[in-house]
Short mmCIF file of C-alpha atoms in Angstrom, two decimals:
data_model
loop_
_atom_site.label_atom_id
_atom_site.label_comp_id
_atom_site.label_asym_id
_atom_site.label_seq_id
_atom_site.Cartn_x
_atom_site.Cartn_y
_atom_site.Cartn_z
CA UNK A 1 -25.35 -51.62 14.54
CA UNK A 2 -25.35 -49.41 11.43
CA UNK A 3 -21.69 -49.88 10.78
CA UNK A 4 -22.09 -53.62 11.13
CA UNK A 5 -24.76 -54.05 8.60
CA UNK A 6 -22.41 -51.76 6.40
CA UNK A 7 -19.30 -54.28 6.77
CA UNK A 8 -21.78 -56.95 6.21
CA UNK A 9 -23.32 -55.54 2.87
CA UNK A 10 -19.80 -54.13 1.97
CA UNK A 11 -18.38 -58.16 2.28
CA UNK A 12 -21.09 -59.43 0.59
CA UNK A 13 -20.68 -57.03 -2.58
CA UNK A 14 -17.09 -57.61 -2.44
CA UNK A 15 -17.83 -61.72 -2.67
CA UNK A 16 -20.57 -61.02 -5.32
CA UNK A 17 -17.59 -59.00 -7.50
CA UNK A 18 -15.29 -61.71 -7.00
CA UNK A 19 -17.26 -64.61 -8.14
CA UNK A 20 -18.40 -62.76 -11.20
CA UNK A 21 -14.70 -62.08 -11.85
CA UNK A 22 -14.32 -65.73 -11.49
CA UNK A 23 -16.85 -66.92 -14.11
CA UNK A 24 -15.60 -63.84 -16.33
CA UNK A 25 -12.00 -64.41 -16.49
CA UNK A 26 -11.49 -68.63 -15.38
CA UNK A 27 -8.99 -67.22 -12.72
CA UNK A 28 -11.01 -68.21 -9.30
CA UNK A 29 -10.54 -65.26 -6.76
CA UNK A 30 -13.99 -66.69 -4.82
CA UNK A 31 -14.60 -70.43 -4.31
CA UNK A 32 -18.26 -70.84 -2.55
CA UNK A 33 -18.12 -74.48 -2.41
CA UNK A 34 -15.70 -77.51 -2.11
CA UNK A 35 -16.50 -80.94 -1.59
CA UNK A 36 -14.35 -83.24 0.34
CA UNK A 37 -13.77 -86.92 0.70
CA UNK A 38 -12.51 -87.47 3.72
CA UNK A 39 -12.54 -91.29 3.80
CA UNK A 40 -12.30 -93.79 0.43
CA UNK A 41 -14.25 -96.83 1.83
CA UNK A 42 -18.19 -97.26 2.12
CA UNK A 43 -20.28 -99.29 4.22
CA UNK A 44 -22.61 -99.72 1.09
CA UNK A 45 -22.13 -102.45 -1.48
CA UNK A 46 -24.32 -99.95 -4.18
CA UNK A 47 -25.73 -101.56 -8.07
CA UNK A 48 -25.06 -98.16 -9.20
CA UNK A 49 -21.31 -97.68 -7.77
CA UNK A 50 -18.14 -99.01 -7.15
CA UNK A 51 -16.30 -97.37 -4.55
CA UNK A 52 -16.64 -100.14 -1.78
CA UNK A 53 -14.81 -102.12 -4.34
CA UNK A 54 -11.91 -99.97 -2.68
CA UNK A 55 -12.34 -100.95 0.52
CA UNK A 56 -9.48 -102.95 0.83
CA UNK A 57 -7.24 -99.82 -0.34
CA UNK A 58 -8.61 -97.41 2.29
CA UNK A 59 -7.20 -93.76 1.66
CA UNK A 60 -8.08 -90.35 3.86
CA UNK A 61 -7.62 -86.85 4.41
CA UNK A 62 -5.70 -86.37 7.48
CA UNK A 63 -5.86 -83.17 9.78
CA UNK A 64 -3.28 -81.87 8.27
CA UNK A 65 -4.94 -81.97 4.86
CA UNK A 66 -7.55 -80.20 6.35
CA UNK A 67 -5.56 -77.35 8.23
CA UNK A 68 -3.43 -76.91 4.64
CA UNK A 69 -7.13 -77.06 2.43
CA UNK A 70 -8.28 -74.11 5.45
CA UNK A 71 -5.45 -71.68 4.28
CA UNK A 72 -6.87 -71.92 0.66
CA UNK A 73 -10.94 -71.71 1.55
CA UNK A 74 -9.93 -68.58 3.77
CA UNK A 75 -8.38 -67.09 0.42
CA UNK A 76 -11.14 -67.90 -1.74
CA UNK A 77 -13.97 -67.08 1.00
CA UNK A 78 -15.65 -70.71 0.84
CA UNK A 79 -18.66 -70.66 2.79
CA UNK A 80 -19.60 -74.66 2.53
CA UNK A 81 -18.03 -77.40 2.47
CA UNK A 82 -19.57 -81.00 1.63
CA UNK A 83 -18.51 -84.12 3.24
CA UNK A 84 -18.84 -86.47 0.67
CA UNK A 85 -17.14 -89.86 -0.51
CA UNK A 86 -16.86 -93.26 0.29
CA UNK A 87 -18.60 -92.77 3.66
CA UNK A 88 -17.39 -89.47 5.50
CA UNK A 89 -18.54 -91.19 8.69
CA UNK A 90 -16.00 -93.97 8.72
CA UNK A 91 -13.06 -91.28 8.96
CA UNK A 92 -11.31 -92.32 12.28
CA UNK A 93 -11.22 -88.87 13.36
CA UNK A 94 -14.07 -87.10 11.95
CA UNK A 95 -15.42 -84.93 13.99
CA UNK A 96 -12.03 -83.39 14.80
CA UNK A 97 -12.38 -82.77 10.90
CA UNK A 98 -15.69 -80.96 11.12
CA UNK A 99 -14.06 -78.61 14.24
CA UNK A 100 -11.17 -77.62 12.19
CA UNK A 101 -14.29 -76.15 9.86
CA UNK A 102 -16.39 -75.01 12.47
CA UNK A 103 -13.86 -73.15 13.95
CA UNK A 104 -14.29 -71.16 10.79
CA UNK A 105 -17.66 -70.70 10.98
CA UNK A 106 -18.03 -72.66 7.56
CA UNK A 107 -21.34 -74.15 6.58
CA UNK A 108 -20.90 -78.10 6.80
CA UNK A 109 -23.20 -80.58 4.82
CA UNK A 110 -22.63 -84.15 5.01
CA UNK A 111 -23.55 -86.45 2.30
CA UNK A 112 -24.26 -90.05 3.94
CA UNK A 113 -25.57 -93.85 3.16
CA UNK A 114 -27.02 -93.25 6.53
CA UNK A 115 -26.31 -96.62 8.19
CA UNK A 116 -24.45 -95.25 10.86
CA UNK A 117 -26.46 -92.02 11.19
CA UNK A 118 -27.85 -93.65 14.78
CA UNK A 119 -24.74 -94.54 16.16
CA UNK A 120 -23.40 -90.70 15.68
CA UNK A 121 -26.61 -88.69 15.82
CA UNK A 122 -26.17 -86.71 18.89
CA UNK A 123 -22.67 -85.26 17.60
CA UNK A 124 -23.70 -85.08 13.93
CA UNK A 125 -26.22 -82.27 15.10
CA UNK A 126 -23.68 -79.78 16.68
CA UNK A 127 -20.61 -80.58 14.29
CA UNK A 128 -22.65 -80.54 10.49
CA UNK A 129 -25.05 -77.85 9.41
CA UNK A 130 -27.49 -80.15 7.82
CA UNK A 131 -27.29 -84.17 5.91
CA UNK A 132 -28.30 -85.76 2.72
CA UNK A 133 -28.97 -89.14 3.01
CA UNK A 134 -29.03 -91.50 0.28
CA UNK A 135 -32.73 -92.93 -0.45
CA UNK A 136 -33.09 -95.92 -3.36
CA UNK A 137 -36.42 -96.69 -2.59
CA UNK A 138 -39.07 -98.15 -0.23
CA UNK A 139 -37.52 -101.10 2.44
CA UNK A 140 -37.19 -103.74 -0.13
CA UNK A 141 -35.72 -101.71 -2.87
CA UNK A 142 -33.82 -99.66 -0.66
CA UNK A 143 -32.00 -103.20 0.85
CA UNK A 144 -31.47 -104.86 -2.75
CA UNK A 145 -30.04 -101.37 -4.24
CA UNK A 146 -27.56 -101.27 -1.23
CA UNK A 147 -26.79 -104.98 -0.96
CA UNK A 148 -26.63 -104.16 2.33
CA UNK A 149 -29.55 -105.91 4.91
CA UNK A 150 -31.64 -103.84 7.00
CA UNK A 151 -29.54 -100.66 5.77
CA UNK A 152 -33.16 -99.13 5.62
CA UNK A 153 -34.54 -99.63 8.68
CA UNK A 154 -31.30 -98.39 10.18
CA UNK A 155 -31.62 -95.44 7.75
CA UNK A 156 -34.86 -94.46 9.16
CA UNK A 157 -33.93 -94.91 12.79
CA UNK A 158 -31.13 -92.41 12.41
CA UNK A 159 -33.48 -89.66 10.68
CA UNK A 160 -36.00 -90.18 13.09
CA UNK A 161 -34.40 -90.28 16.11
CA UNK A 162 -32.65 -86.89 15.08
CA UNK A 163 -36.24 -85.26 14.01
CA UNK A 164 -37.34 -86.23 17.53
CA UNK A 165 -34.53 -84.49 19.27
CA UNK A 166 -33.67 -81.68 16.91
CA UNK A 167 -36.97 -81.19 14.67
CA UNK A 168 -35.68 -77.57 13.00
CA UNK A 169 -32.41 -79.90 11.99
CA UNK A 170 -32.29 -80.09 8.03
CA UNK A 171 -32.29 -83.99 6.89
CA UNK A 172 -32.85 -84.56 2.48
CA UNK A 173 -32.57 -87.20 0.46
CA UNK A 174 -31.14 -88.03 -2.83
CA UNK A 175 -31.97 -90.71 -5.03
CA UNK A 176 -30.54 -92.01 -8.10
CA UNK A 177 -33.28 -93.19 -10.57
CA UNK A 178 -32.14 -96.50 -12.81
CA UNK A 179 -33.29 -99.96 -13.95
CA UNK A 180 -34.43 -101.17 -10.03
CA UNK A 181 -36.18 -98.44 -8.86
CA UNK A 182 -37.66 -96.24 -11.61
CA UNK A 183 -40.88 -98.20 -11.06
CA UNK A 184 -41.40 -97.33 -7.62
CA UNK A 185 -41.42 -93.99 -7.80
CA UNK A 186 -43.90 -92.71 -6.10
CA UNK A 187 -43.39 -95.06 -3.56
CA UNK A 188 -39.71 -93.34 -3.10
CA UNK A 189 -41.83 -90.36 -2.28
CA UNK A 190 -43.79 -91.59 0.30
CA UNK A 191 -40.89 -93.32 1.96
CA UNK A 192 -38.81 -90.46 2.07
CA UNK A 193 -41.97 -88.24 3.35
CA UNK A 194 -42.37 -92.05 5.98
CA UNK A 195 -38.85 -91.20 7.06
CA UNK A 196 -39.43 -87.77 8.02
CA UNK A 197 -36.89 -85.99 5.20
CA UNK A 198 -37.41 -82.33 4.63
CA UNK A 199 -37.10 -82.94 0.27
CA UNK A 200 -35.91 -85.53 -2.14
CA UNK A 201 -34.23 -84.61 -4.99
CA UNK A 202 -33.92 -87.16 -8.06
CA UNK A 203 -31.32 -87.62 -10.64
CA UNK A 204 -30.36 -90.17 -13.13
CA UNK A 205 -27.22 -93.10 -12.82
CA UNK A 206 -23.80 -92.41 -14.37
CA UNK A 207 -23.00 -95.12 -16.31
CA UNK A 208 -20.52 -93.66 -18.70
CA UNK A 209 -17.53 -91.76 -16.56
CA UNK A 210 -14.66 -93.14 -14.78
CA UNK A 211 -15.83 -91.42 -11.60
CA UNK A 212 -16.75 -93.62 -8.35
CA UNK A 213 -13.82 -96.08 -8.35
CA UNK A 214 -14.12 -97.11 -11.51
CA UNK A 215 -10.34 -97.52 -13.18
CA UNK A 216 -12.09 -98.12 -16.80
CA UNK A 217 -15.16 -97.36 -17.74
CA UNK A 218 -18.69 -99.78 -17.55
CA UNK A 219 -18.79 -101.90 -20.80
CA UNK A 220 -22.09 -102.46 -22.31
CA UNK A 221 -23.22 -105.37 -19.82
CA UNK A 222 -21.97 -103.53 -16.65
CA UNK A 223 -24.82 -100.38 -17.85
CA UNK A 224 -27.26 -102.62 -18.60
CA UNK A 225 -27.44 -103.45 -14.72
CA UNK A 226 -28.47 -100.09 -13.95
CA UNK A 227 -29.59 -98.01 -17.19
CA UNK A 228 -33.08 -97.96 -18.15
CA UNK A 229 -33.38 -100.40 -21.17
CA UNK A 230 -34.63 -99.48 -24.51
CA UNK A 231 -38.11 -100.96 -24.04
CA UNK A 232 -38.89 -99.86 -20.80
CA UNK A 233 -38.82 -96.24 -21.48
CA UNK A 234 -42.29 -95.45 -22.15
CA UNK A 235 -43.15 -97.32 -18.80
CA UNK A 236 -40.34 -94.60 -17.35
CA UNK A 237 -42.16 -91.98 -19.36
CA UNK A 238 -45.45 -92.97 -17.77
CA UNK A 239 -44.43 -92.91 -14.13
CA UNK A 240 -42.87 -89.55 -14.41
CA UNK A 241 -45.75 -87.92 -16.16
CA UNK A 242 -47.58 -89.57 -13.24
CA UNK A 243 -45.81 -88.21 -11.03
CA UNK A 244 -46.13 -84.53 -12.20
CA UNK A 245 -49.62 -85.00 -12.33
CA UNK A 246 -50.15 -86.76 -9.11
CA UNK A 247 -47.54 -84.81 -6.79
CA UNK A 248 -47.91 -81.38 -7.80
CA UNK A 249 -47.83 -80.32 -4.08
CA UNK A 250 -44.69 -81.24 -3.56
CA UNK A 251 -43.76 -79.84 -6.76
CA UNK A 252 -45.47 -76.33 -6.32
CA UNK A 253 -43.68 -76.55 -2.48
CA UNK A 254 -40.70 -78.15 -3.30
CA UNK A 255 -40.41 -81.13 -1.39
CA UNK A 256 -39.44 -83.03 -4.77
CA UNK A 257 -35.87 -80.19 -5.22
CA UNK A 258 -36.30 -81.01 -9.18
CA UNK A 259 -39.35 -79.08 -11.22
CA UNK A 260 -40.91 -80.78 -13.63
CA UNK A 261 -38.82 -80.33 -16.50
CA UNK A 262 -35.82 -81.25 -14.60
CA UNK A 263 -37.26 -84.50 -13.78
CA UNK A 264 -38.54 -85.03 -17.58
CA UNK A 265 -34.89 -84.33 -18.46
CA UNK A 266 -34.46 -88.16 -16.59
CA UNK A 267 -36.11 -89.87 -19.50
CA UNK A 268 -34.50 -87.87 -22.30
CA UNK A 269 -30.96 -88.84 -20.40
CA UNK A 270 -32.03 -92.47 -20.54
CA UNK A 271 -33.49 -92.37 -24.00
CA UNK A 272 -30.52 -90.29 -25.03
CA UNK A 273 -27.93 -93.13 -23.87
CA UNK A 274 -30.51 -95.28 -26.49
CA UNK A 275 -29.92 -93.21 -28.87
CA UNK A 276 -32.99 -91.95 -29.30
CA UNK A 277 -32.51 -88.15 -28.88
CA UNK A 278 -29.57 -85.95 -27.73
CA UNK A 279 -28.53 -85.68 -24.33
CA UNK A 280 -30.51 -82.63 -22.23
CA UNK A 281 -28.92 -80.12 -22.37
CA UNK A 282 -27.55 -78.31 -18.69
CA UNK A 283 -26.22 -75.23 -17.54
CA UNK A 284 -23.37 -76.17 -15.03
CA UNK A 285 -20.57 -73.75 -13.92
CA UNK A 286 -18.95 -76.35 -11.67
CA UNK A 287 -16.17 -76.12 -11.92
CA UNK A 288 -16.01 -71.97 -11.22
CA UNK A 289 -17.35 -72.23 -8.13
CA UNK A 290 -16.52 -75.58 -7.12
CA UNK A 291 -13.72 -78.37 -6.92
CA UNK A 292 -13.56 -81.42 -5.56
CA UNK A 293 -10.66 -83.05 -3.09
CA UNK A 294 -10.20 -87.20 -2.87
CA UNK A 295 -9.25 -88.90 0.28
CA UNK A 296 -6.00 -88.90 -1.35
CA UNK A 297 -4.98 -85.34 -2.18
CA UNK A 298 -6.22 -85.81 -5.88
CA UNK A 299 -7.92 -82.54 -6.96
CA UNK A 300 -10.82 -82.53 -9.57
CA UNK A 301 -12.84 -79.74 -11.28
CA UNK A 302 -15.89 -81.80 -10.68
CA UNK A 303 -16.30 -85.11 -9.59
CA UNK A 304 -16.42 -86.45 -13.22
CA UNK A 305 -13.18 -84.61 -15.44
CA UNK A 306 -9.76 -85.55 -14.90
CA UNK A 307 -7.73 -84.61 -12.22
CA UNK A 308 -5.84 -81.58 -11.89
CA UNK A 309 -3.36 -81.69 -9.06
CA UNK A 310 -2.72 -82.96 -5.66
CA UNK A 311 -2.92 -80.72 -2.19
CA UNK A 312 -0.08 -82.79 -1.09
CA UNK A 313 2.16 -81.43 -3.31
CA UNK A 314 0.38 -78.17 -4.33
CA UNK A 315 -1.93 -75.45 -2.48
CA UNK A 316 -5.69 -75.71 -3.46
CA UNK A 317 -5.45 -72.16 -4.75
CA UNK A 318 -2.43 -72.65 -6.80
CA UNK A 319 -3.50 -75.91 -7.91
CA UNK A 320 -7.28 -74.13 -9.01
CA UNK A 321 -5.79 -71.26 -10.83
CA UNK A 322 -2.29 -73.48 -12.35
CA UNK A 323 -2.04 -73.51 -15.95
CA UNK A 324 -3.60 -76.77 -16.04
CA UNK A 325 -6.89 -75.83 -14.86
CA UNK A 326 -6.50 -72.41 -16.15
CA UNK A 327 -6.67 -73.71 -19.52
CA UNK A 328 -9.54 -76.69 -18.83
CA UNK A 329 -11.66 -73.73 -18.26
CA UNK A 330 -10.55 -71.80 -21.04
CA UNK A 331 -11.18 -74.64 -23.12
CA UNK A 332 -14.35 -76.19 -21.68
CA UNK A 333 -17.18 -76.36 -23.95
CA UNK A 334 -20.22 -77.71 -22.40
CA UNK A 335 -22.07 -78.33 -25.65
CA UNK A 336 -19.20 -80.56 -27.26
CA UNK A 337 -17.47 -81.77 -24.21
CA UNK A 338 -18.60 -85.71 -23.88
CA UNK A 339 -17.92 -85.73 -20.26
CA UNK A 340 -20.21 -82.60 -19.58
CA UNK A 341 -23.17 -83.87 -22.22
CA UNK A 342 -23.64 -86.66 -20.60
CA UNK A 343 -22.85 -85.62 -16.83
CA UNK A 344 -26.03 -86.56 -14.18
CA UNK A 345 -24.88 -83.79 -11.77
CA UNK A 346 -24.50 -80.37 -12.48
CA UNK A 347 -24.22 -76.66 -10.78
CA UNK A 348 -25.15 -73.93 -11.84
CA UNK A 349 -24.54 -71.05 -9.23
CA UNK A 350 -24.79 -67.64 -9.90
CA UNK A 351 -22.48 -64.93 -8.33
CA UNK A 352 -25.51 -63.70 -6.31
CA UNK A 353 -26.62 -66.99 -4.99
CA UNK A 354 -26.06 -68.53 -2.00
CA UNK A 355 -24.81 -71.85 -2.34
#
């Protein structure tokens, strides 16, 4: 038993070492986390989004992709990997996906709209380690946000009917906060708490980047669908500052993920894109310990800077530590960079963390 514990602690220093080396020297020798797409298409017809505007274009990772992405994770000790997409769940063959990972003993999450989390629920639980579902706000909000009817009520059926048989299982939420929902906030709250979710976590809309199927970027009356308008920001300011002051239970035991300040840094993002202050700023180190793979090879830092090769005709690893991404790390400034000031999603993982 003694000598296991010693090979345990001896691996773990080794993987602390390597990361460190990783954020020290922009060469990744340790990887803890890669997202995947498996599947382009999404079941969701989203305000805020425009990948099901792809749906006629579907695109996926096959097996293969996934056997050939394996060789890499093994050499870069990936511990998680994150279904993401599109809709992982319409992949024609995805559990066979999450076995190749298993098999590994790699730490699965799956990021989902949840409409078919019913239909799939007794598998999910023995082939993912835990899901985030996507939450936009009670029934009525939720519905409009999706353009999708009933998509919460099938939501809730799927969460529920996995707490019931699996209560220990880990279900969150996520829920991006723009011009439909930022009103019902606390509402959001109590329907994700209604639902049975172990935590919500908030963050704000991209409106400026060319990531989610968009081929050009939002012009001024595509944002205004989804940011927060110039004169409704003190209304936004008011409901957050309610919200600190009204749930600071689920602050203090973090069932809202965000603190405080990290959900105040919502309103300077929207009043920033007014021009009323600069962006927040963010410590991120995405894209040192994480990359992201499209259902069609394409390889990206993070989900929002340009791509940086293709699995299909590179390895991950050679494609993560290439000259090109070599030198978009070398490069990067997070203070100047436009894509990272205004970025909605960052990581910021440090070589002792668990992801």
């Amino acid at each position: 038993m003694d000598l296991y514990y010693t090979q345990m602690l001896t691996q773990s220093l080794i993987n602390t070492y390597k990361r460190y080396r990783s954020l020290q020297t922009d060469r990744i020798s340790s990887l803890p986390i890669v997202i995947l797409m498996p599947h382009s298409s999404c079941n969701c017809r989203c305000v805020m989004c425009d990948i099901w505007k792809g749906n006629k274009n579907t695109k996926q990772l096959t097996k293969k992709d996934f056997e050939v992405i394996l060789v890499s994770l093994e050499k870069l000790g990936t511990r998680q990997v994150v279904l993401s997409g599109g809709e992982a769940l319409l992949h024609s063959d995805f559990f066979s996906l999450c076995n190749i990972l298993q098999k590994e003993k790699i730490k699965i999450t799956l990021l989902t709209t949840g409409l078919t989390l019913r239909k799939h629920a007794d598998e999910l639980v023995h082939s993912v380690s835990d899901i985030i579902i996507s939450l936009d706000g009670d029934e009525t909000i939720h519905n409009q946000v999706r353009n999708i009817p009933g998509a919460y009520a099938k939501l809730k059926e799927g969460v529920q009917y996995i707490k019931s048989q699996h209560p220990q299982f880990k279900i969150t939420g996520r829920t991006v906060i723009h011009k439909m929902n930022y009103h019902i906030w606390p509402q959001i709250i109590e329907s994700a708490k209604d639902i049975g979710l172990d935590q919500i976590s908030f963050l704000p809309a991209d409106v400026s980047s060319q990531a989610f199927n968009r081929e050009i970027p939002w012009n001024e009356g595509r944002q205004d669908e989804v940011r927060i308008p110039k004169d409704e920001l003190p209304a936004l300011n008011s409901v957050i500052e309610g919200l600190i002051e009204n749930y600071s239970l689920e602050f203090a035991h973090r069932y809202i993920a965000e603190s405080p300040d990290k959900i105040r840094k919502i309103y300077a993002y929207y009043s920033a894109l007014e021009g009323l202050n600069d962006f927040p700023f963010k410590r991120c180190n995405a894209p040192w310990v994480s990359t992201v793979v499209e259902p069609d090879g394409t390889v990206r830092p993070c989900f929002f800077h340009e791509a940086i090769g293709n699995i299909r005709e590179h390895s991950l690893h050679d494609i993560l530590n290439g000259p090109r991404a070599l030198e978009f790390r070398r490069s990067l400034d997070m203070k100047t960079n436009i894509t990272c000031m205004k970025c909605v999603c960052y990581l910021n993982l440090q070589p002792r963390n668990n992801p």
